[in-house]
CSV table of C-alpha atoms and ligand atoms in Angstrom, one decimal:
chain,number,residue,atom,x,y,z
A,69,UNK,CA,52.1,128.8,128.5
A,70,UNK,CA,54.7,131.0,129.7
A,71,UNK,CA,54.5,134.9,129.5
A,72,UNK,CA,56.6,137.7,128.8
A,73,UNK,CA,57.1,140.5,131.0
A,74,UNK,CA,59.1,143.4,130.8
A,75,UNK,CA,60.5,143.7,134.6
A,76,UNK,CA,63.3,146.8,133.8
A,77,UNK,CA,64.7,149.5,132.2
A,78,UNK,CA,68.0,151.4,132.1
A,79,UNK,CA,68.8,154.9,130.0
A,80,UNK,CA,73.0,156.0,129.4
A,81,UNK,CA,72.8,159.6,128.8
A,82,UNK,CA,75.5,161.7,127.8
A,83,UNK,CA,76.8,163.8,130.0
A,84,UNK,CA,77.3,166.8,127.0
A,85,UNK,CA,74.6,168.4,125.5
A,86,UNK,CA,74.2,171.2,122.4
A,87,UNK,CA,71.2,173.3,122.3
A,88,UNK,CA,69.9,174.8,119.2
A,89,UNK,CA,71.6,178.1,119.6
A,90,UNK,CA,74.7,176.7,120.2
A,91,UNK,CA,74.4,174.4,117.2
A,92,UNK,CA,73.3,176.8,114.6
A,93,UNK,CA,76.4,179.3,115.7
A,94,UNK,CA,78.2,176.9,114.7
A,95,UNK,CA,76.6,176.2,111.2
A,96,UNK,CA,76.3,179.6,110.7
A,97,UNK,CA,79.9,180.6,110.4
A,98,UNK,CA,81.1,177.4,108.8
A,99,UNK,CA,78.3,178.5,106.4
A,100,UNK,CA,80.3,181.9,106.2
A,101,UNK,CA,83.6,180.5,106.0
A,102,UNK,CA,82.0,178.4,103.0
A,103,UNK,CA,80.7,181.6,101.4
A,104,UNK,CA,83.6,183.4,101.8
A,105,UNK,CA,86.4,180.4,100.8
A,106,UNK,CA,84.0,180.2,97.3
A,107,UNK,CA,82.8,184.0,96.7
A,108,UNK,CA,84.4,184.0,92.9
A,109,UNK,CA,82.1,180.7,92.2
A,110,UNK,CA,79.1,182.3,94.2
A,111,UNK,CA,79.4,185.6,92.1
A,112,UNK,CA,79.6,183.6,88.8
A,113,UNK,CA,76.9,181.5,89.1
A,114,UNK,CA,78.9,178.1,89.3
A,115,UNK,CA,77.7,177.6,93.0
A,116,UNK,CA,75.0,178.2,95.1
A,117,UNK,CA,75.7,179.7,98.4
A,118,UNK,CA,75.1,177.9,101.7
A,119,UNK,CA,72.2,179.6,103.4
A,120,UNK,CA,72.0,179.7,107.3
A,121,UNK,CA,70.1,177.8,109.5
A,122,UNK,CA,67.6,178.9,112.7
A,123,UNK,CA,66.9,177.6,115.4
A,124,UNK,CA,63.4,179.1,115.4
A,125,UNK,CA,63.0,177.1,112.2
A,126,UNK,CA,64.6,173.9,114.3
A,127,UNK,CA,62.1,174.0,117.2
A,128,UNK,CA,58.8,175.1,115.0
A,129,UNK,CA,59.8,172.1,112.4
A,130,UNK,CA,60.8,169.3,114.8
A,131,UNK,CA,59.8,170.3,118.5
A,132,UNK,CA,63.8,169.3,119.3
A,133,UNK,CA,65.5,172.3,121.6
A,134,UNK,CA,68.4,170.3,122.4
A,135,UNK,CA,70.7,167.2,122.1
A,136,UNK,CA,72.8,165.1,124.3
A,137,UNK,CA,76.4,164.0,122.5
A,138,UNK,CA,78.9,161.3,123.5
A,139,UNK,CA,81.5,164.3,122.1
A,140,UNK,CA,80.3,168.4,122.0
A,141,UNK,CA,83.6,170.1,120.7
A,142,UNK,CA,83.6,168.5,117.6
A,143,UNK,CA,80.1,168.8,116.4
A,144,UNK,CA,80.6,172.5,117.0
A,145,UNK,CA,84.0,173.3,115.7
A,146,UNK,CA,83.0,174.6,112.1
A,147,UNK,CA,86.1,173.4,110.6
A,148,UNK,CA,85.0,169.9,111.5
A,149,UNK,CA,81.8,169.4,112.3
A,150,UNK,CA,81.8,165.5,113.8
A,151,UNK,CA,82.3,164.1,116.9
A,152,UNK,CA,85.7,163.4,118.1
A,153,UNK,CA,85.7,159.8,119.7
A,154,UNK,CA,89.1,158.7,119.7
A,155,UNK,CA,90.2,155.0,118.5
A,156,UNK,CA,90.4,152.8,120.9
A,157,UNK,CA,92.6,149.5,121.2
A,158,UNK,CA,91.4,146.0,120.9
A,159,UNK,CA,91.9,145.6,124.6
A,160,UNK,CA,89.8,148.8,125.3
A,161,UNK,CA,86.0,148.3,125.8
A,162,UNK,CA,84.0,150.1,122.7
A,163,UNK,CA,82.6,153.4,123.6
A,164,UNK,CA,79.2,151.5,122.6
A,165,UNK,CA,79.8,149.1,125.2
A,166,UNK,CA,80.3,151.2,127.7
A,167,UNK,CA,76.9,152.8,127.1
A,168,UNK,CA,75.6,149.5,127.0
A,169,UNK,CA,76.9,148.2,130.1
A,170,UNK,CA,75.6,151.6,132.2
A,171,UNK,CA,72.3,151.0,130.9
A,172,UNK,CA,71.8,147.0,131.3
A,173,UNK,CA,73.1,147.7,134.6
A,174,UNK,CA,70.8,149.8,135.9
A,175,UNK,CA,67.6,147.7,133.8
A,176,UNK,CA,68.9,145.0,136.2
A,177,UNK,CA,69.0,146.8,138.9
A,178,UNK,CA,65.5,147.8,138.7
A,179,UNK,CA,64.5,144.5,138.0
A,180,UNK,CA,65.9,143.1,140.9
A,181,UNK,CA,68.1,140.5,138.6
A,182,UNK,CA,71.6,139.7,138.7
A,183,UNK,CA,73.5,138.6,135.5
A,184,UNK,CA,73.3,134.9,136.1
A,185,UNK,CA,69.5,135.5,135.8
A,186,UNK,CA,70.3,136.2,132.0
A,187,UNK,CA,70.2,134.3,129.5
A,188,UNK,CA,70.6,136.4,126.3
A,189,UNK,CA,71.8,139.7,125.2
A,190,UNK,CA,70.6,141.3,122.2
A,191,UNK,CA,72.3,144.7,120.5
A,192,UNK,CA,69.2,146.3,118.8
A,193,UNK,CA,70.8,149.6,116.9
A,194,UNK,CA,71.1,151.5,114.1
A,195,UNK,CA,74.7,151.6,114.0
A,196,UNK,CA,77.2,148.9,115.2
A,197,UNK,CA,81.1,149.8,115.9
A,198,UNK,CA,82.7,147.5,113.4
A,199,UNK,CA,81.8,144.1,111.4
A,200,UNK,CA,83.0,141.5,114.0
A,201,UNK,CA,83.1,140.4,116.6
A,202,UNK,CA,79.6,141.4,117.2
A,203,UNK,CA,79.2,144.2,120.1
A,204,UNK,CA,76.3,142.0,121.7
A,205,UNK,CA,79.5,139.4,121.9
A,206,UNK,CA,81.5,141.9,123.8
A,207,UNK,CA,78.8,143.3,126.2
A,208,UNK,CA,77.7,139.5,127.2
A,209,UNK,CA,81.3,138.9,128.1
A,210,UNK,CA,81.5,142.6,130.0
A,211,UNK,CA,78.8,141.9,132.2
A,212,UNK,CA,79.7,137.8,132.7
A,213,UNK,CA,76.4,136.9,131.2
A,214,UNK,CA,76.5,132.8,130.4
A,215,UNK,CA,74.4,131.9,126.9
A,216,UNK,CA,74.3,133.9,123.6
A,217,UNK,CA,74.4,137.2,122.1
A,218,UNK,CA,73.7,138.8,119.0
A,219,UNK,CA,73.1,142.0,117.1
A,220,UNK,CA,70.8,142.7,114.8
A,221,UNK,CA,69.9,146.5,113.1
A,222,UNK,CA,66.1,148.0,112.0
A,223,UNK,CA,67.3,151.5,112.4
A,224,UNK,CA,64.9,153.5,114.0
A,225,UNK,CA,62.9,150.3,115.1
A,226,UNK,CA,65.8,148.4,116.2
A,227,UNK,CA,64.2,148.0,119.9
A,228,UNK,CA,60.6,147.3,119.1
A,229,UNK,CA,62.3,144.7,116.5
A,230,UNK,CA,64.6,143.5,119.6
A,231,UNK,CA,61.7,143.4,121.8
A,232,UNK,CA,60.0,140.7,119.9
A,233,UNK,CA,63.1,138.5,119.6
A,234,UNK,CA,63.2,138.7,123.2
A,235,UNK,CA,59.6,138.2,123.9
A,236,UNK,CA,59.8,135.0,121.7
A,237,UNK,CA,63.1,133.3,123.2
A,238,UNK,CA,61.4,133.7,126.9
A,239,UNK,CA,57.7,132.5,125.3
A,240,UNK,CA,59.6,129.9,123.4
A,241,UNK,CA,61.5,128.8,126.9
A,242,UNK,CA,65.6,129.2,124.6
A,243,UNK,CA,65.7,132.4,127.5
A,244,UNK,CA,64.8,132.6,130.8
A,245,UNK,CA,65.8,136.6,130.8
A,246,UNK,CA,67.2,138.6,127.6
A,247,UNK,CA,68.6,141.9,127.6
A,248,UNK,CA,67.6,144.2,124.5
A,249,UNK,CA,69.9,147.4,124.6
A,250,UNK,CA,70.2,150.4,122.1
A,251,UNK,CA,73.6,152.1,122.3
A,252,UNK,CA,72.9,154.4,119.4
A,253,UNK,CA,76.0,157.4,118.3
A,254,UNK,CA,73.5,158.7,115.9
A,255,UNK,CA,75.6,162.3,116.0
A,256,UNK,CA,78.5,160.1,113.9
A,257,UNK,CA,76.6,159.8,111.1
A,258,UNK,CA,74.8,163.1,111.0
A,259,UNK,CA,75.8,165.4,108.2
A,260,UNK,CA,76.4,168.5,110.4
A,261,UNK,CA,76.9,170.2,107.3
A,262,UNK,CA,73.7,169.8,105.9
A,263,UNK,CA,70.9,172.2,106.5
A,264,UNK,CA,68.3,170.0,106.0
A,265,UNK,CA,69.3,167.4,109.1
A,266,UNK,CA,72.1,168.9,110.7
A,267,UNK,CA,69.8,169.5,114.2
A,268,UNK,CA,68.2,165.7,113.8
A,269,UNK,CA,69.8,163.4,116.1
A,270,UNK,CA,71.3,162.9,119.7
A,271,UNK,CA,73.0,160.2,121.6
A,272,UNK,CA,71.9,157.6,124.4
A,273,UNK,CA,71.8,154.2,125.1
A,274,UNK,CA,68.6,152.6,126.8
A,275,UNK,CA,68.4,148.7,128.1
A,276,UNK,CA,65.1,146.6,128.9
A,277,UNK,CA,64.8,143.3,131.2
A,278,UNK,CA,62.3,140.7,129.3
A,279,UNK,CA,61.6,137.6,131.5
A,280,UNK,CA,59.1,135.2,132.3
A,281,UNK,CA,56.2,136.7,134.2
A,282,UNK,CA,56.0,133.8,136.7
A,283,UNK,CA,60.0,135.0,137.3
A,284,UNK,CA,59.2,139.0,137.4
A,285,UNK,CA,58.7,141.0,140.9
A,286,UNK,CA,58.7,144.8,141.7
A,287,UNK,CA,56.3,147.6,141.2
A,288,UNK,CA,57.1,147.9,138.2
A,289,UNK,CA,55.9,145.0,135.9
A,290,UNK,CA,54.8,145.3,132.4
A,291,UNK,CA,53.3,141.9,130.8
A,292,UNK,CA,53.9,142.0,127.0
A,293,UNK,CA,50.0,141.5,125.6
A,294,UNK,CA,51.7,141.0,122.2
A,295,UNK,CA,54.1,143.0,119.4
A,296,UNK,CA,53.3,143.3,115.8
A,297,UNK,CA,55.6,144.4,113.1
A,298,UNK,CA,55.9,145.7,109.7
A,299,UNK,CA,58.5,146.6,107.3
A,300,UNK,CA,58.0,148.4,103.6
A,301,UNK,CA,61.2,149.0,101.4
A,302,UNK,CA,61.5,153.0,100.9
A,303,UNK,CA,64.8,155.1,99.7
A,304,UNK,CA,63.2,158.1,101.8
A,305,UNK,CA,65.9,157.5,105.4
A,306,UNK,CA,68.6,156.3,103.6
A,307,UNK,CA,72.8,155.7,104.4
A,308,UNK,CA,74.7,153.8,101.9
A,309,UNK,CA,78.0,153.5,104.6
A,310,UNK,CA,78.8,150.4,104.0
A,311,UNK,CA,81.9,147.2,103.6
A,312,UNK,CA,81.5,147.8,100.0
A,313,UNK,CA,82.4,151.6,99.6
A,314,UNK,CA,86.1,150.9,99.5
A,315,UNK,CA,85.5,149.0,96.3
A,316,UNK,CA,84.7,152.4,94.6
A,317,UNK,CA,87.5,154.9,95.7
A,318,UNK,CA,84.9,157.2,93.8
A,319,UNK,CA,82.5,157.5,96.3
A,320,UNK,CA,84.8,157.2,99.6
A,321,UNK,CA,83.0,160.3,101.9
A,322,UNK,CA,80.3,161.9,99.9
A,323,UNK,CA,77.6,162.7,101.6
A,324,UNK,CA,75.3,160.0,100.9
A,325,UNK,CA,78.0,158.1,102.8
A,326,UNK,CA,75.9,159.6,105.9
A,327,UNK,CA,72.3,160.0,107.4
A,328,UNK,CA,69.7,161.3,104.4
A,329,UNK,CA,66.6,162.1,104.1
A,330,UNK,CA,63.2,163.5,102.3
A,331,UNK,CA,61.9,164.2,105.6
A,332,UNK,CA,58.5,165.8,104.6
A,333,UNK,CA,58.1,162.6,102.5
A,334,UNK,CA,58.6,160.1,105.7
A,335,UNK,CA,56.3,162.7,107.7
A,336,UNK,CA,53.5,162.3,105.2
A,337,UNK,CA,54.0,158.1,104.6
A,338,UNK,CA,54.9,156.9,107.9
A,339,UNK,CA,52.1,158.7,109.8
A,340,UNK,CA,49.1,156.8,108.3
A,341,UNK,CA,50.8,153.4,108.3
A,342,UNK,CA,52.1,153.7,112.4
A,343,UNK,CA,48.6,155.0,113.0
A,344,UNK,CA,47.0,151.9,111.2
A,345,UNK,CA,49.5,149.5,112.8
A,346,UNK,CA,48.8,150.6,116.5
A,347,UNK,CA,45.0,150.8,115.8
A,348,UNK,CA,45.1,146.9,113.8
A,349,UNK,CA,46.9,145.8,116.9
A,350,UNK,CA,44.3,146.9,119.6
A,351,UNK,CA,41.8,145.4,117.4
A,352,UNK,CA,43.6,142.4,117.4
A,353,UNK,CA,43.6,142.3,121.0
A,354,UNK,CA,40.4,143.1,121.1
A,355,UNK,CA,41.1,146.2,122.9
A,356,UNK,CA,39.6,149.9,122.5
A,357,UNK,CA,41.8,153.3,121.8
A,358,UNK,CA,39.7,154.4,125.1
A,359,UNK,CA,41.3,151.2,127.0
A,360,UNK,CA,44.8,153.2,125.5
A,361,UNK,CA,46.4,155.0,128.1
A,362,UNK,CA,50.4,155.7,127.3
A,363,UNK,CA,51.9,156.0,124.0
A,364,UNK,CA,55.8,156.1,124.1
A,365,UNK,CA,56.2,156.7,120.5
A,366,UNK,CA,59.3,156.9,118.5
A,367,UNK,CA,60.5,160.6,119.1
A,368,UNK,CA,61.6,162.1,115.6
A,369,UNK,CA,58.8,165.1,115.6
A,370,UNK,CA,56.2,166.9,117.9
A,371,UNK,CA,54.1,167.0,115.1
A,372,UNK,CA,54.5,163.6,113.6
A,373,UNK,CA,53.9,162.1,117.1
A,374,UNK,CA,50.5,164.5,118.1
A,375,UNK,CA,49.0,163.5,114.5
A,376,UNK,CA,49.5,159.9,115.2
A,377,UNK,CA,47.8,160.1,118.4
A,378,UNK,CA,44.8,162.0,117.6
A,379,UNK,CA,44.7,159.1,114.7
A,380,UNK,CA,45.1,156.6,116.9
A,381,UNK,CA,42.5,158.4,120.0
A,382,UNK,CA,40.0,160.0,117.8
A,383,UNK,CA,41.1,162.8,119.4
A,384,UNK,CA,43.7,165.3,121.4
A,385,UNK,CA,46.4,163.6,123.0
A,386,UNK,CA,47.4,165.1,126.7
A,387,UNK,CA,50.9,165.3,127.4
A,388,UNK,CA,50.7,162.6,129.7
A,389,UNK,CA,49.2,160.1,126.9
A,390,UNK,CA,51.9,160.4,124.9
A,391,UNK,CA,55.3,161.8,126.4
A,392,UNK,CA,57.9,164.1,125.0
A,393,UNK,CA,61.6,163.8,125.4
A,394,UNK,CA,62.5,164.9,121.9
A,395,UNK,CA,62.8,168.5,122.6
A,396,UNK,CA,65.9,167.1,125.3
A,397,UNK,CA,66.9,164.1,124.2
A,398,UNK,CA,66.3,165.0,119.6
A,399,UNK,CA,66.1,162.0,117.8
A,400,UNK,CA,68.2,158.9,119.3
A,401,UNK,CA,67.1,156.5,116.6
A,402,UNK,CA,65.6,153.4,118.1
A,403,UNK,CA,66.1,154.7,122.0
A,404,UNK,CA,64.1,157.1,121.5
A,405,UNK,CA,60.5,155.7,122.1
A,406,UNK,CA,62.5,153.6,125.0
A,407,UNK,CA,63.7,156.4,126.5
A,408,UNK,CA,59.5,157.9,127.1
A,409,UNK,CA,59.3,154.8,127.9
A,410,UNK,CA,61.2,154.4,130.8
A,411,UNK,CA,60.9,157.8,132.2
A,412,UNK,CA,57.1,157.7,131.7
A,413,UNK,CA,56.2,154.1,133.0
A,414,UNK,CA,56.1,154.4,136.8
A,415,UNK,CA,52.7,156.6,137.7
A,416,UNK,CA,50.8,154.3,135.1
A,417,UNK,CA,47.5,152.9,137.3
A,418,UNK,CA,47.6,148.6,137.4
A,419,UNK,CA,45.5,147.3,134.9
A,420,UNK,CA,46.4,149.9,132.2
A,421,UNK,CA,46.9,149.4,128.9
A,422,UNK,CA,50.1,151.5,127.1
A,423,UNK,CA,51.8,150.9,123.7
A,424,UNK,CA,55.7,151.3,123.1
A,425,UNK,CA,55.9,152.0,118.8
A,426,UNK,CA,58.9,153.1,117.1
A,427,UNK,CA,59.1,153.9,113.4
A,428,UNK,CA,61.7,154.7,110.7
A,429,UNK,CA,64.0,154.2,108.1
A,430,UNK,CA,63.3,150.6,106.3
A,431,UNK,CA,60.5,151.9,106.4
A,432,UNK,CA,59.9,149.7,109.9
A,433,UNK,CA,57.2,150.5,112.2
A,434,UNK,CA,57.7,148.3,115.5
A,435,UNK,CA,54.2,148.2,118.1
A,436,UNK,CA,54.8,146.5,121.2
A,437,UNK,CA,51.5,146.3,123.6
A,438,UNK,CA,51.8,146.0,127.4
A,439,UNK,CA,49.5,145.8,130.5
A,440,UNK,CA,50.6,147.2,133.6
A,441,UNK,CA,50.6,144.3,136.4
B,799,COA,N1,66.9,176.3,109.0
B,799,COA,C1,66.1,177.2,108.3
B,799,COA,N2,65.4,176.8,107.3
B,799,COA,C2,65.5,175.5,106.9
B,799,COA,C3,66.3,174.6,107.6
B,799,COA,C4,67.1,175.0,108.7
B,799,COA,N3,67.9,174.2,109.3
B,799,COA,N4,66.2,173.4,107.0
B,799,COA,C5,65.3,173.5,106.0
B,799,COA,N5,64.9,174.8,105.9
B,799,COA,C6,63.9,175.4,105.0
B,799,COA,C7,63.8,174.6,103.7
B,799,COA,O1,64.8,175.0,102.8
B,799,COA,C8,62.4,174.9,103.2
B,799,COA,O2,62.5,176.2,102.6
B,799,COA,P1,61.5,176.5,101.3
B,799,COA,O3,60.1,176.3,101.9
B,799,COA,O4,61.9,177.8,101.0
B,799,COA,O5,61.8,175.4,100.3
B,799,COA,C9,61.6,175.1,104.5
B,799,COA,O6,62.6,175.3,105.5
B,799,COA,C10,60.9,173.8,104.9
B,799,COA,O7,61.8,172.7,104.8
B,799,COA,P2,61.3,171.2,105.0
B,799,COA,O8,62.5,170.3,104.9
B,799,COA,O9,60.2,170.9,104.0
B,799,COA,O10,60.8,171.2,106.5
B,799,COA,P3,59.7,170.3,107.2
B,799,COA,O11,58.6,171.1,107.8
B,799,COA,O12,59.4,169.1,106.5
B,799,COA,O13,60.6,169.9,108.5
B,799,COA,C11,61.8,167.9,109.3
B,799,COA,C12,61.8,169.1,108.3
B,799,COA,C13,63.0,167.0,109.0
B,799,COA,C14,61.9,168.4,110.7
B,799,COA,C15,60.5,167.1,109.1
B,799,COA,O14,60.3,166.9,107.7
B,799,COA,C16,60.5,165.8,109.8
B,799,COA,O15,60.8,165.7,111.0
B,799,COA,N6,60.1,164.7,109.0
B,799,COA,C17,60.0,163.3,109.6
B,799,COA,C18,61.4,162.8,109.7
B,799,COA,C19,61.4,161.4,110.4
B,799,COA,O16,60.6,161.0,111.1
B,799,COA,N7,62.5,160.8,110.1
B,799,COA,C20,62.8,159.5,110.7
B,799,COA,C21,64.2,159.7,110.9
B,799,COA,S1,64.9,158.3,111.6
């Protein structure tokens, strides 16, 4: 029977970054300029006023101190408050697959693989650049990889999702290798008006190497012991961008046209059921939370992830049990728990057991177990 191993991983990151100061200036006056523009309203009682974020409130709330961005002047100009990322021609590469290129190069690199030692190329995101022809297509083509592509989307648990495809092509023998990459923009559809979310997301791009075990060398080899998924419909993470809004003029831009959500809702639902999934897995595998050494979980909230792991532990987690790149890195949708991942993988002990889980909108909870080799 053949196994999967994960033999790689690459990370794109920004180069631009926005720290919660920096961010909340600029909310703050475009919050003034908003007061100001509708003071008549305000003072009659027609509108509310805008009221200012703080980013005492952002770090205490979230644990996030800072964000990397494909584009920083925009996000902070309070006259626009997006990215700028210019249009590019059909002959251009997509921004996206840039990202994804810089990070499946350097998954192969550490791999030790070339691209004709690929097979497959999967796109696992929350976002894709346009309908067709699929990004996966494009990135295949970019890097001269021979076989098939495709993209698929779980939001948040896009990866863990991708991870399993790419376990089952190599187990199944349709792959030798795959690639699952996660070139998430998540700051283009982030209300940076809204108070609520405005200090959410970031940008990156991570890659991962899945091949046959028998094919995998290096010191860094993670064997796959097994994923396990689950998916329950909620209207909690919710963005209703879509082909069909320009069949309403109506509608075209308001703001549920963007990222949304009842985040103290998602805290209290998705904690129990990622605990309970991580915990039903080990079972499964007839291993203990003691035999648990690494948790790269998803990286949305300090607080959501510590809860999860003294669920999952019994206990306290250490910092080294279950890493933190949130307060850098915010939320990068489904990159995020790959991102740990790959920064926290190398001074894990042979033998060890460690658990890569992401979890979000859907909702989707994505657990993928591996065994250092
Ligand atoms: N600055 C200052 N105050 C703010 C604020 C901001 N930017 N945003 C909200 N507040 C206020 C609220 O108005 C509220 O005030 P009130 O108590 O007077 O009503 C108070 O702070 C608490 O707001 P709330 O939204 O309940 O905060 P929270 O503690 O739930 O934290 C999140 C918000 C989003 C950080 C948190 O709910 C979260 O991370 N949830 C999980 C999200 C998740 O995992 N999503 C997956 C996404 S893919």
């Amino acid at each position: 029977m053949i196994k999967a191993a994960i033999s790689g991983t690459g990370l794109y990151t920004p180069p631009e970054s926005i720290s919660n100061e920096e961010l909340v200036e600029a909310f703050n006056q475009y919050v003034a300029n908003f007061n100001e523009q509708h003071s008549s309203d305000i003072s009659d009682g027609i509108i509310e006023p805008l009221q200012a974020s703080s980013a005492e409130f952002i770090e205490k709330a979230s644990g996030i101190k800072n964000r990397r961005v494909i584009n920083k002047s925009g996000i902070l100009d309070p006259s626009r408050m997006k990215p700028f990322i210019a249009e590019r021609s059909n002959d251009e590469p997509s921004i996206q697959c840039d990202m994804a290129v810089a990070a499946a190069k350097e998954a192969l690199s550490q791999a030790g693989k070339q691209e004709s030692d690929i097979d497959a190329v999967i796109i696992a995101c929350s976002n894709m650049p346009r309908a067709y022809p699929a990004l996966s297509v494009e990135v295949q083509s970019r890097l001269g990889i021979d076989g098939f592509a495709y993209d698929m989307n779980v939001a948040c648990s896009s990866a863990t999702f991708g991870l399993q495809a790419a376990v089952n092509a190599v187990e199944n023998g349709t792959a030798r290798a795959v690639l699952v990459i996660s070139p998430e923009i998540c700051t283009a559809h982030l209300n940076f008006r809204d108070r609520d979310s405005h200090f959410i997301f970031g940008d990156a791009c991570t890659a991962i190497v899945v091949e046959r075990m028998e094919d995998a060398s290096g010191d860094n080899i993670y064997e796959v012991i097994g994923t396990k998924l689950k998916t329950v419909f909620s209207n909690n993470i919710r963005n209703n961008f879509g082909f069909l809004n320009r069949c309403d003029e109506s509608g075209v831009d308001k703001p549920d046209k963007l990222f949304i959500q009842q985040g103290r809702k998602v805290f209290k639902e998705v904690v129990p059921m990622v605990a309970s999934i991580i915990s039903d897995h080990l079972k499964e595998n007839d291993l203990s939370p003691e035999q648990l050494k690494r948790m790269w979980l998803h990286q949305a909230n300090l607080s959501m992830n510590k809860l999860i792991s003294k669920k999952v532990l019994g206990r306290d987690p250490n910092t080294l049990e279950a890493p933190v790149i949130l307060d850098e890195y915010a939320n990068t949708s489904s990159a995020g728990s790959v991102i740990a991942f790959h920064k926290y993988k190398d001074d894990i002990e042979k033998g060890n057991i460690g658990v890569i889980c992401s979890f979000g909108a859907g909702y989707s909870v994505g657990s993928v177990l591996l065994r250092k080799c």
